[in-house]
CSV table of N, CA and C in Angstrom, one decimal:
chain,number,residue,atom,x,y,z
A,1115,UNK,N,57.4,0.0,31.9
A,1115,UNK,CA,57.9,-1.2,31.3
A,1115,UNK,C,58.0,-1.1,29.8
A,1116,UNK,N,59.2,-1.3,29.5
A,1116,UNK,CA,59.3,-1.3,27.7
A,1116,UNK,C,58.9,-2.7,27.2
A,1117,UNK,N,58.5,-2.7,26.3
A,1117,UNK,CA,58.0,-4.1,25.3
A,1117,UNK,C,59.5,-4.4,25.0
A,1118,UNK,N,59.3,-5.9,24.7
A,1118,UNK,CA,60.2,-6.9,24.7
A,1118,UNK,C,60.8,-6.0,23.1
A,1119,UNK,N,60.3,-5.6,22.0
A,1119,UNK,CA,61.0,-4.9,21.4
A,1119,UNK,C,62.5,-4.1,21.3
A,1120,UNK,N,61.7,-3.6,21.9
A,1120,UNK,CA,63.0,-2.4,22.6
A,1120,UNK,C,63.7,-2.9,23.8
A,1121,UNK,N,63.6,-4.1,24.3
A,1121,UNK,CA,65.0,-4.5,25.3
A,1121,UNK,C,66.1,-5.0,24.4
A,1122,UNK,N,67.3,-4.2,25.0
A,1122,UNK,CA,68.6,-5.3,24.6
A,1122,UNK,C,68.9,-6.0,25.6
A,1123,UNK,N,69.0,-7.2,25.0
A,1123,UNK,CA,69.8,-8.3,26.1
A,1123,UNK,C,70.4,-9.1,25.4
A,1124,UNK,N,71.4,-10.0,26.3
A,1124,UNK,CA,72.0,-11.0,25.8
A,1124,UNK,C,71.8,-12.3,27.0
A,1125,UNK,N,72.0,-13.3,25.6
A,1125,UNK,CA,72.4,-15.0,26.9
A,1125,UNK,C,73.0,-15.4,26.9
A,1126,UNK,N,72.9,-15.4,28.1
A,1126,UNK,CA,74.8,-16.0,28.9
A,1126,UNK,C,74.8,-17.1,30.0
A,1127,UNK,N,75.0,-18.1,29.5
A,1127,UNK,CA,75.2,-19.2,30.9
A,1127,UNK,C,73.5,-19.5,30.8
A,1128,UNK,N,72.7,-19.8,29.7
A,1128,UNK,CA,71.6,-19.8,30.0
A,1128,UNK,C,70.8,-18.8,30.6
A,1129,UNK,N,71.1,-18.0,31.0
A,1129,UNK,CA,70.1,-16.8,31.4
A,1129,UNK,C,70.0,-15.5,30.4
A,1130,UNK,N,69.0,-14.9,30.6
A,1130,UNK,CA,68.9,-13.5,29.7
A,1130,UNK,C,69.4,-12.3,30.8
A,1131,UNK,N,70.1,-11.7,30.1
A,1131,UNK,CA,70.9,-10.7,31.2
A,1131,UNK,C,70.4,-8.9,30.3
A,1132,UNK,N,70.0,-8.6,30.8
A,1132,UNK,CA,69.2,-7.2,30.5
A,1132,UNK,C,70.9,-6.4,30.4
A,1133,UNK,N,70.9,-5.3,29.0
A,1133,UNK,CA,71.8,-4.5,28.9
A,1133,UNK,C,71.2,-3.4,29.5
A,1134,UNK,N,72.3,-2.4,30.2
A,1134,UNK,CA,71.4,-1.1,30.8
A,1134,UNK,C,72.7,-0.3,30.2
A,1135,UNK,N,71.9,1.4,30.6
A,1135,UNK,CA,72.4,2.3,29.6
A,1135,UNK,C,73.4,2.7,30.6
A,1136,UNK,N,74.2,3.1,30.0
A,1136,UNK,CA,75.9,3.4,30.5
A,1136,UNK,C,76.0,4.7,31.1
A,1137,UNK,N,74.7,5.4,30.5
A,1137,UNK,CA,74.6,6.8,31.2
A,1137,UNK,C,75.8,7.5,30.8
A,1138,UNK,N,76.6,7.1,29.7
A,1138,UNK,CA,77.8,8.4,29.3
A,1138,UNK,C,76.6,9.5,28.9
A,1139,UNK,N,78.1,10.8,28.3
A,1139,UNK,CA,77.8,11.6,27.8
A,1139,UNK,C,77.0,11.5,26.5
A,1140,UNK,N,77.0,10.8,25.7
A,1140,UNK,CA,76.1,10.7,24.7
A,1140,UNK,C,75.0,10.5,25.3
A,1141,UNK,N,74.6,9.3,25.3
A,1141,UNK,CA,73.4,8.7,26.1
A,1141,UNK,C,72.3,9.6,26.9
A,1142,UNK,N,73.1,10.5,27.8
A,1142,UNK,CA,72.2,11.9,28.5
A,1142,UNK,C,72.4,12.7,27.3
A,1143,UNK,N,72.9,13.5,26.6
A,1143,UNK,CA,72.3,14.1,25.7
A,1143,UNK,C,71.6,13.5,24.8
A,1144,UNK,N,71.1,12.8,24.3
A,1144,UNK,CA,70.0,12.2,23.7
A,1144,UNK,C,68.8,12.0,24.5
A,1145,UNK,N,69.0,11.8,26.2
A,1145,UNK,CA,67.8,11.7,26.4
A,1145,UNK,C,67.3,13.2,27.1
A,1146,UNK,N,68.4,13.9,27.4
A,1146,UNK,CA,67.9,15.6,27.4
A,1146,UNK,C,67.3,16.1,26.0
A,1147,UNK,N,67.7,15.8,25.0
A,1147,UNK,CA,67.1,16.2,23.9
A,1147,UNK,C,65.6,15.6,23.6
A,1148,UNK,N,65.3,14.2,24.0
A,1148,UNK,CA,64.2,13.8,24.0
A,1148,UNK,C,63.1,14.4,24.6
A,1149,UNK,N,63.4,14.6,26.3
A,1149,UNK,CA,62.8,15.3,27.6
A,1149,UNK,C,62.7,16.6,26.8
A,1150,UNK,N,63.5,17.5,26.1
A,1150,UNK,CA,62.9,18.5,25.7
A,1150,UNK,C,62.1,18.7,24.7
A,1151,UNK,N,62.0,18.0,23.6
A,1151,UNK,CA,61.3,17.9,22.7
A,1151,UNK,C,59.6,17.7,23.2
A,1152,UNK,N,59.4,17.1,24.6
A,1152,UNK,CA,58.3,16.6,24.5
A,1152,UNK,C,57.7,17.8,25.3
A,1153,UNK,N,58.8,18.9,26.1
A,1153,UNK,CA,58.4,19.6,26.9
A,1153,UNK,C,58.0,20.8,26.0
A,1154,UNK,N,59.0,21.2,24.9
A,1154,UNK,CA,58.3,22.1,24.2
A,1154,UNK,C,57.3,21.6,23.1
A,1155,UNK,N,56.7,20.5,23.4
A,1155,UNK,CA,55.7,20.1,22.6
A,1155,UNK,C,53.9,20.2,23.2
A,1156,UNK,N,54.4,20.9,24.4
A,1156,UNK,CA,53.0,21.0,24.8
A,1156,UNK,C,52.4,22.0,24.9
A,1157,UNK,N,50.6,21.4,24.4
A,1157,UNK,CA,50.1,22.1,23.3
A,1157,UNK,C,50.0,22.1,21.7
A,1158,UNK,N,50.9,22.0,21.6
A,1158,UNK,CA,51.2,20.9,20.2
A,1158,UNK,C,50.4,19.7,19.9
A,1159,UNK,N,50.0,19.6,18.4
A,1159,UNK,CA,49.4,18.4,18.0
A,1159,UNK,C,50.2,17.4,18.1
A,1160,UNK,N,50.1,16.2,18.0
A,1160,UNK,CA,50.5,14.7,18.0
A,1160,UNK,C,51.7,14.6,17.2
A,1161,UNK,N,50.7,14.8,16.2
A,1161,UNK,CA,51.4,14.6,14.9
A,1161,UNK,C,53.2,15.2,14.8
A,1162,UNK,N,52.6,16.6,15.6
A,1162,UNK,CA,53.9,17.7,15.1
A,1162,UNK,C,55.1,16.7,16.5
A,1163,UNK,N,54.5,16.8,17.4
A,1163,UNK,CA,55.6,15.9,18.4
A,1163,UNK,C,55.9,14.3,17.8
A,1164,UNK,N,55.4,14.0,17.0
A,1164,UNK,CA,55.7,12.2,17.1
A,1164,UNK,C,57.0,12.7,15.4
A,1165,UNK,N,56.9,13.5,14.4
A,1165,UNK,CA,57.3,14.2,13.8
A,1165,UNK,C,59.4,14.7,14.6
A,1166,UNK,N,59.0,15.3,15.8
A,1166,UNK,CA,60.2,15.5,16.3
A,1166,UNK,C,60.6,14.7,16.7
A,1167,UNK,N,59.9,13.7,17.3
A,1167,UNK,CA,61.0,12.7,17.9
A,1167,UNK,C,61.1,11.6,17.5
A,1168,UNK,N,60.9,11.3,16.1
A,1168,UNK,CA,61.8,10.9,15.1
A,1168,UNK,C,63.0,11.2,14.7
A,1169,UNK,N,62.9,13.1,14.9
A,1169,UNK,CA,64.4,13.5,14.5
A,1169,UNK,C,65.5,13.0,15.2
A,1170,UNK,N,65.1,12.8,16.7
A,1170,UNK,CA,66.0,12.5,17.6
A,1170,UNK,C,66.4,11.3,17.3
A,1171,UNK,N,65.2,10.5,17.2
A,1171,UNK,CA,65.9,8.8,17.2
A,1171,UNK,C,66.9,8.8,15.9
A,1172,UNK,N,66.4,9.5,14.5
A,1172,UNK,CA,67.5,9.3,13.7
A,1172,UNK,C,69.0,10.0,14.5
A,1173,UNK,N,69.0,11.3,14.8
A,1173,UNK,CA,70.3,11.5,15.7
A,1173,UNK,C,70.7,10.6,16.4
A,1174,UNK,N,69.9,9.9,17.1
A,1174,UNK,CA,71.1,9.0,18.1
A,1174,UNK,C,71.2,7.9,17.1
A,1175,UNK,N,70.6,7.8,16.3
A,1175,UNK,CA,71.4,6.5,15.1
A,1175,UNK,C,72.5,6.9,14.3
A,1176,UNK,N,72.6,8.0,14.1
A,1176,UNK,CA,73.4,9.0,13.6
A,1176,UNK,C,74.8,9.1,14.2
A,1177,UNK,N,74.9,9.1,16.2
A,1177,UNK,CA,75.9,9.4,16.6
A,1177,UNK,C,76.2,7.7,17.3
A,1178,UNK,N,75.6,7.0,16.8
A,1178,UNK,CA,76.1,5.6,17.0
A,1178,UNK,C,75.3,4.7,17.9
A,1179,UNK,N,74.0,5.3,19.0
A,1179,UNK,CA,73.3,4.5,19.9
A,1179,UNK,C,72.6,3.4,19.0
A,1180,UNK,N,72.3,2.6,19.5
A,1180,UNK,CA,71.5,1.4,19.6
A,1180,UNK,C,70.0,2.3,19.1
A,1181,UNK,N,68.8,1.8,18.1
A,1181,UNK,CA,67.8,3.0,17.8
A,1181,UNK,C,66.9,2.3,18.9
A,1182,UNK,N,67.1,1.2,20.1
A,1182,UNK,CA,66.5,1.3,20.7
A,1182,UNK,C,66.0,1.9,22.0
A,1183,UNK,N,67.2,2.6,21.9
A,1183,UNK,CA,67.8,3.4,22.9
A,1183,UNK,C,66.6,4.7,23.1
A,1184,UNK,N,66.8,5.4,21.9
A,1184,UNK,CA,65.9,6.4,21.8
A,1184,UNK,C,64.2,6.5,21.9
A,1185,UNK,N,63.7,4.9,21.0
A,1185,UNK,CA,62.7,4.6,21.3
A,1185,UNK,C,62.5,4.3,22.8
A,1186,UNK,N,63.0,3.8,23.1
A,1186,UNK,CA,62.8,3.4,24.9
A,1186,UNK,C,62.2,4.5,25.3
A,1187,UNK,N,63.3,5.7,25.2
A,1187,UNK,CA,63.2,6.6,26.0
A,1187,UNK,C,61.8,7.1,25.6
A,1188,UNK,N,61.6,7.4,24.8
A,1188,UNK,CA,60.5,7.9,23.8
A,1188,UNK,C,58.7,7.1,24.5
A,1189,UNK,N,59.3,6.1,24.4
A,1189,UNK,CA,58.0,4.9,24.9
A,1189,UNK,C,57.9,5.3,26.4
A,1190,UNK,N,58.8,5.3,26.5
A,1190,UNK,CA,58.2,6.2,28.6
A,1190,UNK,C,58.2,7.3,28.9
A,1191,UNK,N,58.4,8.3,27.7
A,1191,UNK,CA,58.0,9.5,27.7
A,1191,UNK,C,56.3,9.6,27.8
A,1192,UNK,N,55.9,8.5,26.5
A,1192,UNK,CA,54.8,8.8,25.7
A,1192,UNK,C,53.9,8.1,26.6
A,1193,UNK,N,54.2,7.2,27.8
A,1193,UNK,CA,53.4,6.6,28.4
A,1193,UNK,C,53.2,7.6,30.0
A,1194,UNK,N,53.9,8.8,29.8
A,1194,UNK,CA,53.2,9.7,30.9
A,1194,UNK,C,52.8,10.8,30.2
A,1195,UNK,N,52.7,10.7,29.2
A,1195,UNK,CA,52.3,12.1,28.5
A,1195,UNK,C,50.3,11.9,28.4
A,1196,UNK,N,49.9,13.2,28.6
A,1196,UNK,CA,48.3,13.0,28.6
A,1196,UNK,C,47.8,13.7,27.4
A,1197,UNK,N,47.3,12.8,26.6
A,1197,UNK,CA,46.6,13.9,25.1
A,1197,UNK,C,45.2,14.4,25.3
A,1198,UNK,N,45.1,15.4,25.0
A,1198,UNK,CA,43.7,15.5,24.8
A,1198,UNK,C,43.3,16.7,24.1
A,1199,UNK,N,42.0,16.3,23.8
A,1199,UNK,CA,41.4,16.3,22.4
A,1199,UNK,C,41.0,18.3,22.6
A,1200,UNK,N,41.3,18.9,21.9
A,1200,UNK,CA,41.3,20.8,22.1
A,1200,UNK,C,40.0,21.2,22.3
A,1201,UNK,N,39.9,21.6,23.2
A,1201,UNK,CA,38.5,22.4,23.4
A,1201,UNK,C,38.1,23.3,22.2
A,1202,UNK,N,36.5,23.3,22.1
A,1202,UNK,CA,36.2,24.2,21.0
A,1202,UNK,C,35.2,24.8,22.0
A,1203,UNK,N,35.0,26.0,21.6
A,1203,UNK,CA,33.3,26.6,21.8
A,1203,UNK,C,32.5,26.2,20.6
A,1204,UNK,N,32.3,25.8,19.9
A,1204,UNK,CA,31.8,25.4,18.5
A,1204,UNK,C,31.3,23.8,19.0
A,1205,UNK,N,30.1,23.7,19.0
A,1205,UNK,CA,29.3,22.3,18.6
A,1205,UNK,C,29.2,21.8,17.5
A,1206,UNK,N,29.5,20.7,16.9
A,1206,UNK,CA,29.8,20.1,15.5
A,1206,UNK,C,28.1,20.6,15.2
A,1207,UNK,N,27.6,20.0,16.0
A,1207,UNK,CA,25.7,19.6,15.3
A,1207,UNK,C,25.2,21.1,15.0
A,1208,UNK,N,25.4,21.7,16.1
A,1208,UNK,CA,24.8,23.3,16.0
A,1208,UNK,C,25.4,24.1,14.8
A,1209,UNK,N,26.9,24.0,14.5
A,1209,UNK,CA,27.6,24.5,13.5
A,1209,UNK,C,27.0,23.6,12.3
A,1210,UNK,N,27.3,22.8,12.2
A,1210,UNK,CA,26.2,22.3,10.6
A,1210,UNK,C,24.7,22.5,10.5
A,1211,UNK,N,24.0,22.7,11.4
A,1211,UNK,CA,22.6,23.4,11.5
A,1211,UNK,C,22.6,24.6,10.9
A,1212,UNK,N,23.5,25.3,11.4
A,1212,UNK,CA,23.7,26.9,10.9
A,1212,UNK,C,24.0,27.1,9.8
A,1213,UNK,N,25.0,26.3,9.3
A,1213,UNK,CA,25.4,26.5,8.3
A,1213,UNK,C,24.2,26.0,6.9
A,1214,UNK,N,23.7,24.6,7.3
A,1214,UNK,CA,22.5,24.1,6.5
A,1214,UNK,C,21.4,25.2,6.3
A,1215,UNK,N,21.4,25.9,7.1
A,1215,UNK,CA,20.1,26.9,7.3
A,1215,UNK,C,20.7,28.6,6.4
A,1216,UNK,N,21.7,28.8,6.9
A,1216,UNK,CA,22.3,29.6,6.1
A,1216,UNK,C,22.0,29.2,4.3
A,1217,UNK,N,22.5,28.4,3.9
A,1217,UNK,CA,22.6,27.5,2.7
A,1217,UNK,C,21.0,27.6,2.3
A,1218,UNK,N,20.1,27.2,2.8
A,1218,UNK,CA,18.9,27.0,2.3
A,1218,UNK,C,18.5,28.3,2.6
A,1219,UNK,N,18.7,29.7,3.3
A,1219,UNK,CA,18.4,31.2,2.9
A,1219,UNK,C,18.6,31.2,1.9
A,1220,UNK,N,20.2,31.4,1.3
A,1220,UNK,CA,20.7,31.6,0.1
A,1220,UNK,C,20.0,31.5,-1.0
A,1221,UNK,N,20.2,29.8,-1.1
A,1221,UNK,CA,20.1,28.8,-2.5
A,1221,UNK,C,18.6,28.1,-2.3
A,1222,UNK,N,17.8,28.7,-1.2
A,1222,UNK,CA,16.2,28.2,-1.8
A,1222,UNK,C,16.5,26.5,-1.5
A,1223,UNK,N,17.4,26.1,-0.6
A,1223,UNK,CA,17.4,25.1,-0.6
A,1223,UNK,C,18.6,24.4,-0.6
A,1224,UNK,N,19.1,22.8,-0.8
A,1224,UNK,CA,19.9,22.7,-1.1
A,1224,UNK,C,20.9,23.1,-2.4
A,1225,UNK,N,22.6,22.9,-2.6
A,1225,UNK,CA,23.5,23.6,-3.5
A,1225,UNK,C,24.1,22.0,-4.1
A,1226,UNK,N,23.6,22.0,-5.4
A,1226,UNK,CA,23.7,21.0,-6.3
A,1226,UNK,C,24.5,20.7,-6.7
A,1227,UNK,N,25.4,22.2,-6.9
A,1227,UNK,CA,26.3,22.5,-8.8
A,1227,UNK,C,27.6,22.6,-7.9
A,1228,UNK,N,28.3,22.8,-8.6
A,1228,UNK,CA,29.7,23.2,-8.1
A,1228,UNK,C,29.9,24.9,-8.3
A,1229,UNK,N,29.1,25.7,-9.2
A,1229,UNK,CA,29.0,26.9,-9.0
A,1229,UNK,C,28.8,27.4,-7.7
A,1230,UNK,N,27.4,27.1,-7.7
A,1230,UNK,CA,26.6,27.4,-6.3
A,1230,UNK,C,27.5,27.3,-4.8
A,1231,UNK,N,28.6,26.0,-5.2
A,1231,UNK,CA,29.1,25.5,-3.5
A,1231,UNK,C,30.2,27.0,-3.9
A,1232,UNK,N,30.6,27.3,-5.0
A,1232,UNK,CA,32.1,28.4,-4.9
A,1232,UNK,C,31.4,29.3,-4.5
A,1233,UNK,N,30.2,29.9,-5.0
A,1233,UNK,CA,29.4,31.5,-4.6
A,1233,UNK,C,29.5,31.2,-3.2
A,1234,UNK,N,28.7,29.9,-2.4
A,1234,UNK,CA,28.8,30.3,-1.0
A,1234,UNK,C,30.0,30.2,-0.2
């Protein structure tokens, strides 16, 4: 379901009449372009995919669609898409233990100066 945002419609005779996509040739390439964007994005951070498919929406604003067109498409991409957060072997708590402990080998303790933090 797309948010009332991104629907076009118009009223006519009192009712709201939903515009739907015409499915020309433009229209499928822009949403093939979309579909691939998200497909070669996995694996990929957020950031770098939400980054691409901006490029797209400005293209199809570019080649004359409606920009809600793109976002639509984009919004029901992004609502089957699963993110999740990258596995580490690394524990935050254990890694700053080590490192605190490392640190107080060194420097006898805590590192005060801004020397001290460059040496380590």
């Amino acid at each position: 379901m797309l948010p009332y945002q991104l629907l076009v419609a118009r009223a006519r005779g009192g009712f709201i009449l939903p515009s739907y996509s015409k499915l020309d040739d433009l229209e499928l390439y822009i949403a093939d372009k979309m579909i691939e964007v998200f497909e070669n994005s996995i694996g990929c951070k957020r950031k770098s995919l939400e980054a691409k498919v901006k490029d797209v929406e400005n293209l199809a604003f570019r080649l004359g669609l409606d920009y809600r067109f793109a976002r639509g498409l984009a919004h029901l991409l992004y609502k089957r898409t699963l993110f999740e957060k990258p596995e580490t072997k690394l524990d935050p708590l254990r890694s700053r233990l080590e490192i605190f402990k490392e640190v107080n080998k060194k420097f006898g303790g805590f590192v005060i100066n801004d020397e001290g933090r460059k040496n380590f």
